[in-house]
mmCIF file of C-alpha atoms in Angstrom:
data_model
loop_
_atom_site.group_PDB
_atom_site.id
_atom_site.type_symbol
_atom_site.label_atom_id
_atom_site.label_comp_id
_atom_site.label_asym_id
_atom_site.label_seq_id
_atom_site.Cartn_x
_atom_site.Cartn_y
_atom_site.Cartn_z
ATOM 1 C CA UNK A 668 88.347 144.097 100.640
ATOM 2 C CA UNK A 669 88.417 143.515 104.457
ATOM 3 C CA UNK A 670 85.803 141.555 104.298
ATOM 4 C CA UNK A 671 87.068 139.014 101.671
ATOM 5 C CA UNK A 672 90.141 138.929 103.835
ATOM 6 C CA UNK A 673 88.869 137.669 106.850
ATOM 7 C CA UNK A 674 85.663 135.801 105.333
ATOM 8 C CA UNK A 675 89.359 134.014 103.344
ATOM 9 C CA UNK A 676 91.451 133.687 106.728
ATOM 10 C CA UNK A 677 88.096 131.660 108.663
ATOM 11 C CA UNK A 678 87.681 129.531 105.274
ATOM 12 C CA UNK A 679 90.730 128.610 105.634
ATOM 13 C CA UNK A 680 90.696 128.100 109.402
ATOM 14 C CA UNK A 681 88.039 126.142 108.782
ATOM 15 C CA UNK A 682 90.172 124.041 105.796
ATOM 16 C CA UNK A 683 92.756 122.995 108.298
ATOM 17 C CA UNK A 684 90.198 122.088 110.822
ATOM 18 C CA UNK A 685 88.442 119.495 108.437
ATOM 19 C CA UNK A 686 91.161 118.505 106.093
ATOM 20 C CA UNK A 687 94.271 118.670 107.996
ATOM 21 C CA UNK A 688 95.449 117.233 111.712
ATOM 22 C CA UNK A 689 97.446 119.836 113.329
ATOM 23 C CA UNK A 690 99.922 116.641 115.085
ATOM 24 C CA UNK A 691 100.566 115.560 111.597
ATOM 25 C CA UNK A 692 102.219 118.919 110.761
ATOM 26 C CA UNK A 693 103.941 119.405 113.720
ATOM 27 C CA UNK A 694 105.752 115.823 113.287
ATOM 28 C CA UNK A 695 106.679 116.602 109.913
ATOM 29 C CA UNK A 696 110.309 116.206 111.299
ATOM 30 C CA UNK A 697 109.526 113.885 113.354
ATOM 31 C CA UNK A 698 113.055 111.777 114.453
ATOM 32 C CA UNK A 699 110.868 108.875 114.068
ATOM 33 C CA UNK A 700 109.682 108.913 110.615
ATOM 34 C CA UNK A 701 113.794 110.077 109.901
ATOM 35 C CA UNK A 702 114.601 106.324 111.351
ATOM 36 C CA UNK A 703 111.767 104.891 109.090
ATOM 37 C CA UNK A 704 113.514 106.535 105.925
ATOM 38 C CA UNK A 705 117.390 105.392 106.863
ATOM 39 C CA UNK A 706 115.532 101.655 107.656
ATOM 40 C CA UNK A 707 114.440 101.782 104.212
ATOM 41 C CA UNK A 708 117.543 102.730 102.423
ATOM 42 C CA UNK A 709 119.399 100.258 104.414
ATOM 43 C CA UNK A 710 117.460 97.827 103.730
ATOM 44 C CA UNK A 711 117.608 97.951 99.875
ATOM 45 C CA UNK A 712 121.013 98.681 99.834
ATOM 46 C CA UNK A 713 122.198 95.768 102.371
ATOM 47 C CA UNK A 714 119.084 93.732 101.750
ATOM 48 C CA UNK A 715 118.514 91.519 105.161
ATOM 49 C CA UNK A 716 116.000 92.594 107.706
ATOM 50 C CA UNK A 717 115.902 95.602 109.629
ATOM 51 C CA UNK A 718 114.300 96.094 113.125
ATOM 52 C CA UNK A 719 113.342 99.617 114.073
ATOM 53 C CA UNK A 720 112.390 101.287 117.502
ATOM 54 C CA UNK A 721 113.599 97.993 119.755
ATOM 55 C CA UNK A 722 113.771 98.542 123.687
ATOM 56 C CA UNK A 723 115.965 95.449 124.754
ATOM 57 C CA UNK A 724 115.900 94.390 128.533
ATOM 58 C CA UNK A 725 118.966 95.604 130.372
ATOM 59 C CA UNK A 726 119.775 93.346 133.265
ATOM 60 C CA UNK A 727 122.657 95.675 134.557
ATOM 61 C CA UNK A 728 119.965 98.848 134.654
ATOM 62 C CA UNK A 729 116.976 96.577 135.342
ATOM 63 C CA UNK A 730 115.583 98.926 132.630
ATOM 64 C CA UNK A 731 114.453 98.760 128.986
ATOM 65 C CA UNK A 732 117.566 100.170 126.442
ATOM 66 C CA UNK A 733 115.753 101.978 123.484
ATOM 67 C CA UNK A 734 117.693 101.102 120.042
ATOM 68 C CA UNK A 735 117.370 103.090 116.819
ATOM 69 C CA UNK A 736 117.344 100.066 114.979
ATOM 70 C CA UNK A 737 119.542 96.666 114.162
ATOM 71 C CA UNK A 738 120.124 95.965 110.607
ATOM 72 C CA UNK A 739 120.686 91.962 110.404
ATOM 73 C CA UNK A 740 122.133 90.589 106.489
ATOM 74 C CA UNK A 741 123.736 87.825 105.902
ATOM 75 C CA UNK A 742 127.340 88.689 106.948
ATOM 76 C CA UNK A 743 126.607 90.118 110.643
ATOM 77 C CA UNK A 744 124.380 92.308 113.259
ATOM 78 C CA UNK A 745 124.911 95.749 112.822
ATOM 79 C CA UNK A 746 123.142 98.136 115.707
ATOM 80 C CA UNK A 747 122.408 101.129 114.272
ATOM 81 C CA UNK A 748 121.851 104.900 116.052
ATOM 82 C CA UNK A 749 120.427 107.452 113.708
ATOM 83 C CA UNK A 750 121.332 111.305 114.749
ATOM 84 C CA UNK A 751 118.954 113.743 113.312
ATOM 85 C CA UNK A 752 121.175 117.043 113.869
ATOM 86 C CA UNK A 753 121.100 119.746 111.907
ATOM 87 C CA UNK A 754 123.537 122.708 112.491
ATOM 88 C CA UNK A 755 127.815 122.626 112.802
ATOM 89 C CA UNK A 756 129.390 119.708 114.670
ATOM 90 C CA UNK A 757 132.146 119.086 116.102
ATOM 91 C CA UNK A 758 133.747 116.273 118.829
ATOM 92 C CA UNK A 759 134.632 118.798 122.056
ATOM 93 C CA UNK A 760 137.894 117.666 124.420
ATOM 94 C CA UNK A 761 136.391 115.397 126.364
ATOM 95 C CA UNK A 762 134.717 113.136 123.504
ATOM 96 C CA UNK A 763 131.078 115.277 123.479
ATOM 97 C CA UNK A 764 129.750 116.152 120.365
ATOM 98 C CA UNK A 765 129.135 119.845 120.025
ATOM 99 C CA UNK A 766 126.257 120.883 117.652
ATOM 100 C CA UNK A 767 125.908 124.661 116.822
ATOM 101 C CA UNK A 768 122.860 125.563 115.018
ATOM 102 C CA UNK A 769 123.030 129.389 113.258
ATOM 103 C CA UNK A 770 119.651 130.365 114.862
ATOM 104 C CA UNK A 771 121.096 129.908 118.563
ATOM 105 C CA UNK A 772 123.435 131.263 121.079
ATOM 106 C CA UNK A 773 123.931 128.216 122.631
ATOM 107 C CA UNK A 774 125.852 125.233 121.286
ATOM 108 C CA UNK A 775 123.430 121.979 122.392
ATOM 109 C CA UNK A 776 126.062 119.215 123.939
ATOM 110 C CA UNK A 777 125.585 115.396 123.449
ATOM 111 C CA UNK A 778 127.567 112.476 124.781
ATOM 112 C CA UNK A 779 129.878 110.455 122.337
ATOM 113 C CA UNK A 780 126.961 108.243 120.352
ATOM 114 C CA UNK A 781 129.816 106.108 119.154
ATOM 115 C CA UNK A 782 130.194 104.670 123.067
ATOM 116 C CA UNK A 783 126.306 105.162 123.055
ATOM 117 C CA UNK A 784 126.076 102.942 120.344
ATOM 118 C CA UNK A 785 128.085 100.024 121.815
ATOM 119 C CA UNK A 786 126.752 100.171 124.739
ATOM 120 C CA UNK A 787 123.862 99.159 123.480
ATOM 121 C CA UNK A 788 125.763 96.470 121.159
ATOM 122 C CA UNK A 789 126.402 94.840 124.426
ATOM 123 C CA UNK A 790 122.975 94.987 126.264
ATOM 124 C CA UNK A 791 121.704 93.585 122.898
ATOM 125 C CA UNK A 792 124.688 90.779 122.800
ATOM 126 C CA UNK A 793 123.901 89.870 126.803
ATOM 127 C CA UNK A 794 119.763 89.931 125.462
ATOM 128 C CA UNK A 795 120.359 87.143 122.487
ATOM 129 C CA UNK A 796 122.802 85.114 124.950
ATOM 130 C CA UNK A 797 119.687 85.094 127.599
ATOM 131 C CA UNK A 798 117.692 84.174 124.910
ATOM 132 C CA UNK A 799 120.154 80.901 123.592
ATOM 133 C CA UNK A 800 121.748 82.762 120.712
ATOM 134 C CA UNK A 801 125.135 83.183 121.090
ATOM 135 C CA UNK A 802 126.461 85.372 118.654
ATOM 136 C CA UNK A 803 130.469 84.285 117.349
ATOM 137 C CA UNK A 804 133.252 86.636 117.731
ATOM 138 C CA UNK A 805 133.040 89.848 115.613
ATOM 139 C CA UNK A 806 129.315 89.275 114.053
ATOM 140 C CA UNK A 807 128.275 92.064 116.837
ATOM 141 C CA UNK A 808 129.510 96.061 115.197
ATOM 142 C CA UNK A 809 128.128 99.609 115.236
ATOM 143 C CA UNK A 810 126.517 102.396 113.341
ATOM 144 C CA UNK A 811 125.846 105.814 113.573
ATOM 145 C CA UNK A 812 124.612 107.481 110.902
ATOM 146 C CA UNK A 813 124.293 111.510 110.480
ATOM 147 C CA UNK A 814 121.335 111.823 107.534
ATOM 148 C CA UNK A 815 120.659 115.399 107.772
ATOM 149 C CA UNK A 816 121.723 117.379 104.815
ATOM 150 C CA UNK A 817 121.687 120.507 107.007
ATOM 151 C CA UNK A 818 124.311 119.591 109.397
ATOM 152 C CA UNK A 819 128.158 120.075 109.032
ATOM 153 C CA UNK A 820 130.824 118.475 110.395
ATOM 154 C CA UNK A 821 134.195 120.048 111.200
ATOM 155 C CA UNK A 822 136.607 118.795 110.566
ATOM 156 C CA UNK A 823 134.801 116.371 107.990
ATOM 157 C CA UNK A 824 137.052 113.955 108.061
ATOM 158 C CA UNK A 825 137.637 113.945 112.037
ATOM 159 C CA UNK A 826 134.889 111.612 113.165
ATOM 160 C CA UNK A 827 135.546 107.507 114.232
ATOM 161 C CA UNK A 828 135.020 105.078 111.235
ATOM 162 C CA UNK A 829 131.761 104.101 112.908
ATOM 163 C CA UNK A 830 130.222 107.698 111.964
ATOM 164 C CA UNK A 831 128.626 107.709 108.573
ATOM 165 C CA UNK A 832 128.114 111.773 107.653
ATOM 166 C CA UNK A 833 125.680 113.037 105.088
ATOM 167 C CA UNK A 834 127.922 113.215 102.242
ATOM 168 C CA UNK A 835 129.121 109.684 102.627
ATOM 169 C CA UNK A 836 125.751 108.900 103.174
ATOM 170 C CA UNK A 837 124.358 109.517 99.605
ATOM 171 C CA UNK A 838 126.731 108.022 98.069
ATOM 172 C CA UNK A 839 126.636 104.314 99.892
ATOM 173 C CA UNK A 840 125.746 102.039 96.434
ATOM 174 C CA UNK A 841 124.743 98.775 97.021
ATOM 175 C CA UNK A 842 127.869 97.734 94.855
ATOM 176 C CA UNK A 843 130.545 99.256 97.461
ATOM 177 C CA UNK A 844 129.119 98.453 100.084
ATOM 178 C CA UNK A 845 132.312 95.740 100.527
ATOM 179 C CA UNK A 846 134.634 98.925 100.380
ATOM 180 C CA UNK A 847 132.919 101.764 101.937
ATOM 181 C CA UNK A 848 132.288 99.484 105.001
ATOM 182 C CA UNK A 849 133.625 97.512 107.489
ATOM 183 C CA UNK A 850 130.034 95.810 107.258
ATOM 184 C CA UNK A 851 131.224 92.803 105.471
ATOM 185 C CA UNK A 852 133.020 90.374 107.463
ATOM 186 C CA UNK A 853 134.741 87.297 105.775
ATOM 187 C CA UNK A 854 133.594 84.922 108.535
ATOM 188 C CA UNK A 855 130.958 82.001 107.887
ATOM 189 C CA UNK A 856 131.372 82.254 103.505
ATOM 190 C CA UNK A 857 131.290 78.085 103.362
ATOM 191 C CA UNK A 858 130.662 74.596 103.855
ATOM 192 C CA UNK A 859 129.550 73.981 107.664
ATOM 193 C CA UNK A 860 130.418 77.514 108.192
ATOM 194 C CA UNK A 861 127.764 79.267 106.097
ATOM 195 C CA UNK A 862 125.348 76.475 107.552
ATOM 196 C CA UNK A 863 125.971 77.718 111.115
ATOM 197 C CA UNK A 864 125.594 81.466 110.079
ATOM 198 C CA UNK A 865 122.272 80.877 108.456
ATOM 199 C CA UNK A 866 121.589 79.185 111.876
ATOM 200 C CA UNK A 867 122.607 81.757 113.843
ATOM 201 C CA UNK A 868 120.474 84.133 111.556
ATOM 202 C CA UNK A 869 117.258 82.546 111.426
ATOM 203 C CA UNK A 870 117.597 82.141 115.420
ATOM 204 C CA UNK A 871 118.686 85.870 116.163
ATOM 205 C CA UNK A 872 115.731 86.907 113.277
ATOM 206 C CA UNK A 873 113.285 84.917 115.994
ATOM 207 C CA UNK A 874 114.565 86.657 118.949
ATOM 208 C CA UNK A 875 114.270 90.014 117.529
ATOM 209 C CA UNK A 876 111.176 89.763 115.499
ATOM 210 C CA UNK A 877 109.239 88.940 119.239
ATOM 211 C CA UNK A 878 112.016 91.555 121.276
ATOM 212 C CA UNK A 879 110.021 94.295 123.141
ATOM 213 C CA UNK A 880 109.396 97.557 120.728
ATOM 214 C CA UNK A 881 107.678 100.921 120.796
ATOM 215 C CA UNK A 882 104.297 101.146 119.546
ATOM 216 C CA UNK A 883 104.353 102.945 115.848
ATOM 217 C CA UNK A 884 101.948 105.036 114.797
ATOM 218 C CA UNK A 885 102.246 105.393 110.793
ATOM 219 C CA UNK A 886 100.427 108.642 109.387
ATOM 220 C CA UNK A 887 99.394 109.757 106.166
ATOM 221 C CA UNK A 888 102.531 111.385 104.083
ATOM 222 C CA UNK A 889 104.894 108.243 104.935
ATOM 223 C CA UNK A 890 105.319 110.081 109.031
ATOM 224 C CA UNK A 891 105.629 107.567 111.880
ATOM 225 C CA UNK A 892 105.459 108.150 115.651
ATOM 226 C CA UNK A 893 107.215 105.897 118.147
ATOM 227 C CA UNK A 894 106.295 105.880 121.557
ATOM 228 C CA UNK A 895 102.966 104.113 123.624
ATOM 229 C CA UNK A 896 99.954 103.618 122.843
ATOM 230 C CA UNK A 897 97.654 104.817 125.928
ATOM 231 C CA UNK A 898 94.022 104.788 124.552
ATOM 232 C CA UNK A 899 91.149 105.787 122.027
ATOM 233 C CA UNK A 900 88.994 108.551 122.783
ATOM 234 C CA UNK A 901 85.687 110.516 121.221
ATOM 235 C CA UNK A 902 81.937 109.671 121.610
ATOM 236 C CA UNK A 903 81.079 107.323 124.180
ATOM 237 C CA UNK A 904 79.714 104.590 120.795
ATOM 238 C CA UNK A 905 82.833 104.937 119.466
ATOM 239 C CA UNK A 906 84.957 104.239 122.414
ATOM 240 C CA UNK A 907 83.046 101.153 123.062
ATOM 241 C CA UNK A 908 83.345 99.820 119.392
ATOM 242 C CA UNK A 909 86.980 99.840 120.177
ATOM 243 C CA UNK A 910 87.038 98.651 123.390
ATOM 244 C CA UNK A 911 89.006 94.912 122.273
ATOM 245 C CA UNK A 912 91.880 97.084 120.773
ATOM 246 C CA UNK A 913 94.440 96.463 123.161
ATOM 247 C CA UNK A 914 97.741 95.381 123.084
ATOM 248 C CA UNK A 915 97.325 92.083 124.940
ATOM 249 C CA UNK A 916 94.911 90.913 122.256
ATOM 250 C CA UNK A 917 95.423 93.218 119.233
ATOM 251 C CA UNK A 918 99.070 93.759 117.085
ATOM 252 C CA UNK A 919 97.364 95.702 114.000
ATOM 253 C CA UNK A 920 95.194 97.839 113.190
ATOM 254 C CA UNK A 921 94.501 99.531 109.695
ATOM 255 C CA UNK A 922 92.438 102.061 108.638
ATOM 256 C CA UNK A 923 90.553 102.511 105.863
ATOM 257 C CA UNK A 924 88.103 106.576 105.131
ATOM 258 C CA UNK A 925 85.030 106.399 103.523
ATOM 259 C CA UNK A 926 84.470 110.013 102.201
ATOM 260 C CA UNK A 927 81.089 111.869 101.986
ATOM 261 C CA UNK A 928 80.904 113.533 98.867
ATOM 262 C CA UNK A 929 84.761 113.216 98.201
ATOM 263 C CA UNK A 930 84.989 115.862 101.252
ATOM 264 C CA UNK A 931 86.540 114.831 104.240
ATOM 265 C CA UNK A 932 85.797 111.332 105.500
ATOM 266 C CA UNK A 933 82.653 110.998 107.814
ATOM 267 C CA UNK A 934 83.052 107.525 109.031
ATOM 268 C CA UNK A 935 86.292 105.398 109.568
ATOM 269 C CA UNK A 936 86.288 101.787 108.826
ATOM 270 C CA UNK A 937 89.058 100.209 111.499
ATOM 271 C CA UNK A 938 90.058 96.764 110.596
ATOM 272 C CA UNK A 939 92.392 95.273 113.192
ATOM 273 C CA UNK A 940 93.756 91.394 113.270
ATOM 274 C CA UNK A 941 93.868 89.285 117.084
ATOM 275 C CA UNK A 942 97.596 88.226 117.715
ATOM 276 C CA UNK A 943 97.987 84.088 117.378
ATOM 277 C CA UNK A 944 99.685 82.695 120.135
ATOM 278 C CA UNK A 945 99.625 79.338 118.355
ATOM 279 C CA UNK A 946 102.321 76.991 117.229
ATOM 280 C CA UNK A 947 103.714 77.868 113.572
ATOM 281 C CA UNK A 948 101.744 76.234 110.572
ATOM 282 C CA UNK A 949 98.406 77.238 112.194
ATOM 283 C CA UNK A 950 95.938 79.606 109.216
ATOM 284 C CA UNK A 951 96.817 83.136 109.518
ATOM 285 C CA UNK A 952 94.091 84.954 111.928
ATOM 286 C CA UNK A 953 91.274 86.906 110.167
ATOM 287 C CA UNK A 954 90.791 90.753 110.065
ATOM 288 C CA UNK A 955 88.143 92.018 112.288
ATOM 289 C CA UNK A 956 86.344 95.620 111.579
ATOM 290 C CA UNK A 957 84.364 98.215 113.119
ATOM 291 C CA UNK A 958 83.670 101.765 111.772
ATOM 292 C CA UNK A 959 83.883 104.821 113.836
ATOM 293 C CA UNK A 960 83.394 108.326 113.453
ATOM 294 C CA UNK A 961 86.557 110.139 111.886
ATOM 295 C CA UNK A 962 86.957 112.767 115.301
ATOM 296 C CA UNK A 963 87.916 109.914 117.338
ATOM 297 C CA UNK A 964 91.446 109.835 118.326
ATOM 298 C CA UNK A 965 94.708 108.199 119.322
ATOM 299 C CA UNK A 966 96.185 109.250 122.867
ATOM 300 C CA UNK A 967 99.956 108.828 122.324
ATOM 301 C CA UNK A 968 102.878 109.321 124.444
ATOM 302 C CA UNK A 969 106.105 109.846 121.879
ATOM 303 C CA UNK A 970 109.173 108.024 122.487
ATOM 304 C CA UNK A 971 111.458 111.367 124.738
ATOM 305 C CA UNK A 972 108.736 113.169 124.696
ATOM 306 C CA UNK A 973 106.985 114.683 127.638
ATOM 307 C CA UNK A 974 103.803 115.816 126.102
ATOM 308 C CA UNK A 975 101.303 113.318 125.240
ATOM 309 C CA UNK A 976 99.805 113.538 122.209
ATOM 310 C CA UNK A 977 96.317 113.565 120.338
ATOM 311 C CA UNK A 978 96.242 112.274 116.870
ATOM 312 C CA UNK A 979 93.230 112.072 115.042
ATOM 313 C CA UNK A 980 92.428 108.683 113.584
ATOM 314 C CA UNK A 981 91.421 109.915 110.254
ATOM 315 C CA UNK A 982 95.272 110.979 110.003
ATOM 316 C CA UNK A 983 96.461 107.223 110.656
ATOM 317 C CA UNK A 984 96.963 104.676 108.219
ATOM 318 C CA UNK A 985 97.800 101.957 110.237
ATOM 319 C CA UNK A 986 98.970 101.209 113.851
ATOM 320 C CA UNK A 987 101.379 98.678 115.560
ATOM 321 C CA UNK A 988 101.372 97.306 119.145
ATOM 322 C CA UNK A 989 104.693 95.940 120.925
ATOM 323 C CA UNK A 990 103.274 92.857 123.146
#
């Protein structure tokens, strides 16, 4: 009986090993892949485009301010900042939020991400003005969204009209969203006015779609990772096959298993795409391959996170690099 036991514990050792990357598991609650999910709702609810993990240029700070995401429709430019807690909050005396979580002693303090939020509305504002978009009066508001089922908030109904709690969360429809809101503004509905917000649209979509970003790692079981890219590493061959990934030349990658058997795949086929620095209208740059062994592996630094990490390629189904 012993024996089966242990001869079960090392197949299975031996399971994870193969079939499973350890980094994938541990970001199974990743904040990251959390801001991927609310991106998606927002988008189908509010339609428009959204623009996740942006670090916008502060001239004040001479520093880079990291943004949850901006969600741009057709009405205005919403800057959104996604709060993963889980646990009991509540808004201390001096504007703090105070999240309790059952399994500790100590309550875990945060400053007010309402005023966290616009200050990044303005660093964003003063980034599209440096840029020639000036954004009218009012298009500019704020977001904060709370989409962990496991958190409660006391009193419920005590947080600004910015906050968006769980419960009023799952029930945004894309038919109230004109009542649930203060996301739809009347301004630009017409004539030269809806001509000039379309404008102002297809200029601040420019501006944001080439802002500065964290690289994005997106791993098998819809997971993402934000944070840089710092290099490849594994045999020697396999280094050097990937030596013209980088992000001054490279803004893809994809990858694609070929399996041995139907076990776990041997070889990894990467296809990655050159970035065009040409004028618009130009023919769409061609994907370029190489195939690798499937132990070779990411070196990533999360976005606030100390530790860098090592993710095996064979867990990755594509990659994206910020110029």
């Amino acid at each position: 009986m012993w024996l089966e036991i242990i001869f079960g514990l090392v197949f299975y050792r031996l399971f994870r090993r193969f079939f499973y990357d350890d980094d994938v598991l541990d970001m199974e609650g990743s904040d990251s892949s959390v801001l991927f999910a609310v991106a998606d709702r927002l988008k189908k609810l509010y339609g428009g485009n959204v623009y996740v993990g942006l670090r916008i240029p502060d001239a004040d700070t001479a520093s880079r301010q990291s943004i949850d995401m901006v969600l741009l429709t057709e009405q205005e430019l919403v800057v959104v900042s996604v709060k993963n807690f889980s646990g009991i909050l509540t808004v201390g005396g001096d504007g703090s939020w105070v999240c309790e979580k059952p399994d500790k002693h100590k309550a875990e303090r945060y400053p007010d991400p309402v005023e966290e939020a616009r200050k990044q509305a303005s660093v964003l504002e003063s980034y599209l003005e440096q840029r020639g978009v000036a954004l009218p009066e009012g298009y500019i508001c704020v977001k904060v969204i709370l989409p962990n089922p496991k958190l409660c908030t006391i009193p419920a109904g005590g947080f600004p009209s910015e906050v968006i709690t769980h419960d009023q969360w799952i029930q945004l429809k894309p038919e109230l969203k004109s009542t649930v809101s203060t996301w739809v503004k009347s301004a630009f509905r017409c004539g030269k006015k809806k001509d000039m917000q379309e404008s102002v649209n297809q200029n601040i979509d420019f501006v944001l779609s080439s802002a500065p970003m964290w690289d994005r790692v997106e791993l098998k079981g819809n997971k993402y990772v934000l944070g840089d890219f710092l290099e490849f590493k594994g045999k020697k061959e396999d280094v050097e096959a990937l030596r013209h990934i980088r992000r001054s030349k490279v803004g893809r990658m994809i990858i694609q298993k070929t399996s041995m058997f139907g076990l776990a795949p041997s070889r990894l086929q990467v296809l990655y795409k050159l970035r065009d620095y040409r004028s618009e209208g130009s023919s769409e740059p061609e994907w370029k391959e190489v195939t690798v062994k499937s132990s070779t592996e990411i070196i990533f630094q999360p976005e606030n996170g100390s530790k860098v990490r090592k993710i095996k390629l064979s867990s990755v189904i594509s990659m994206r690099l910020s110029a």
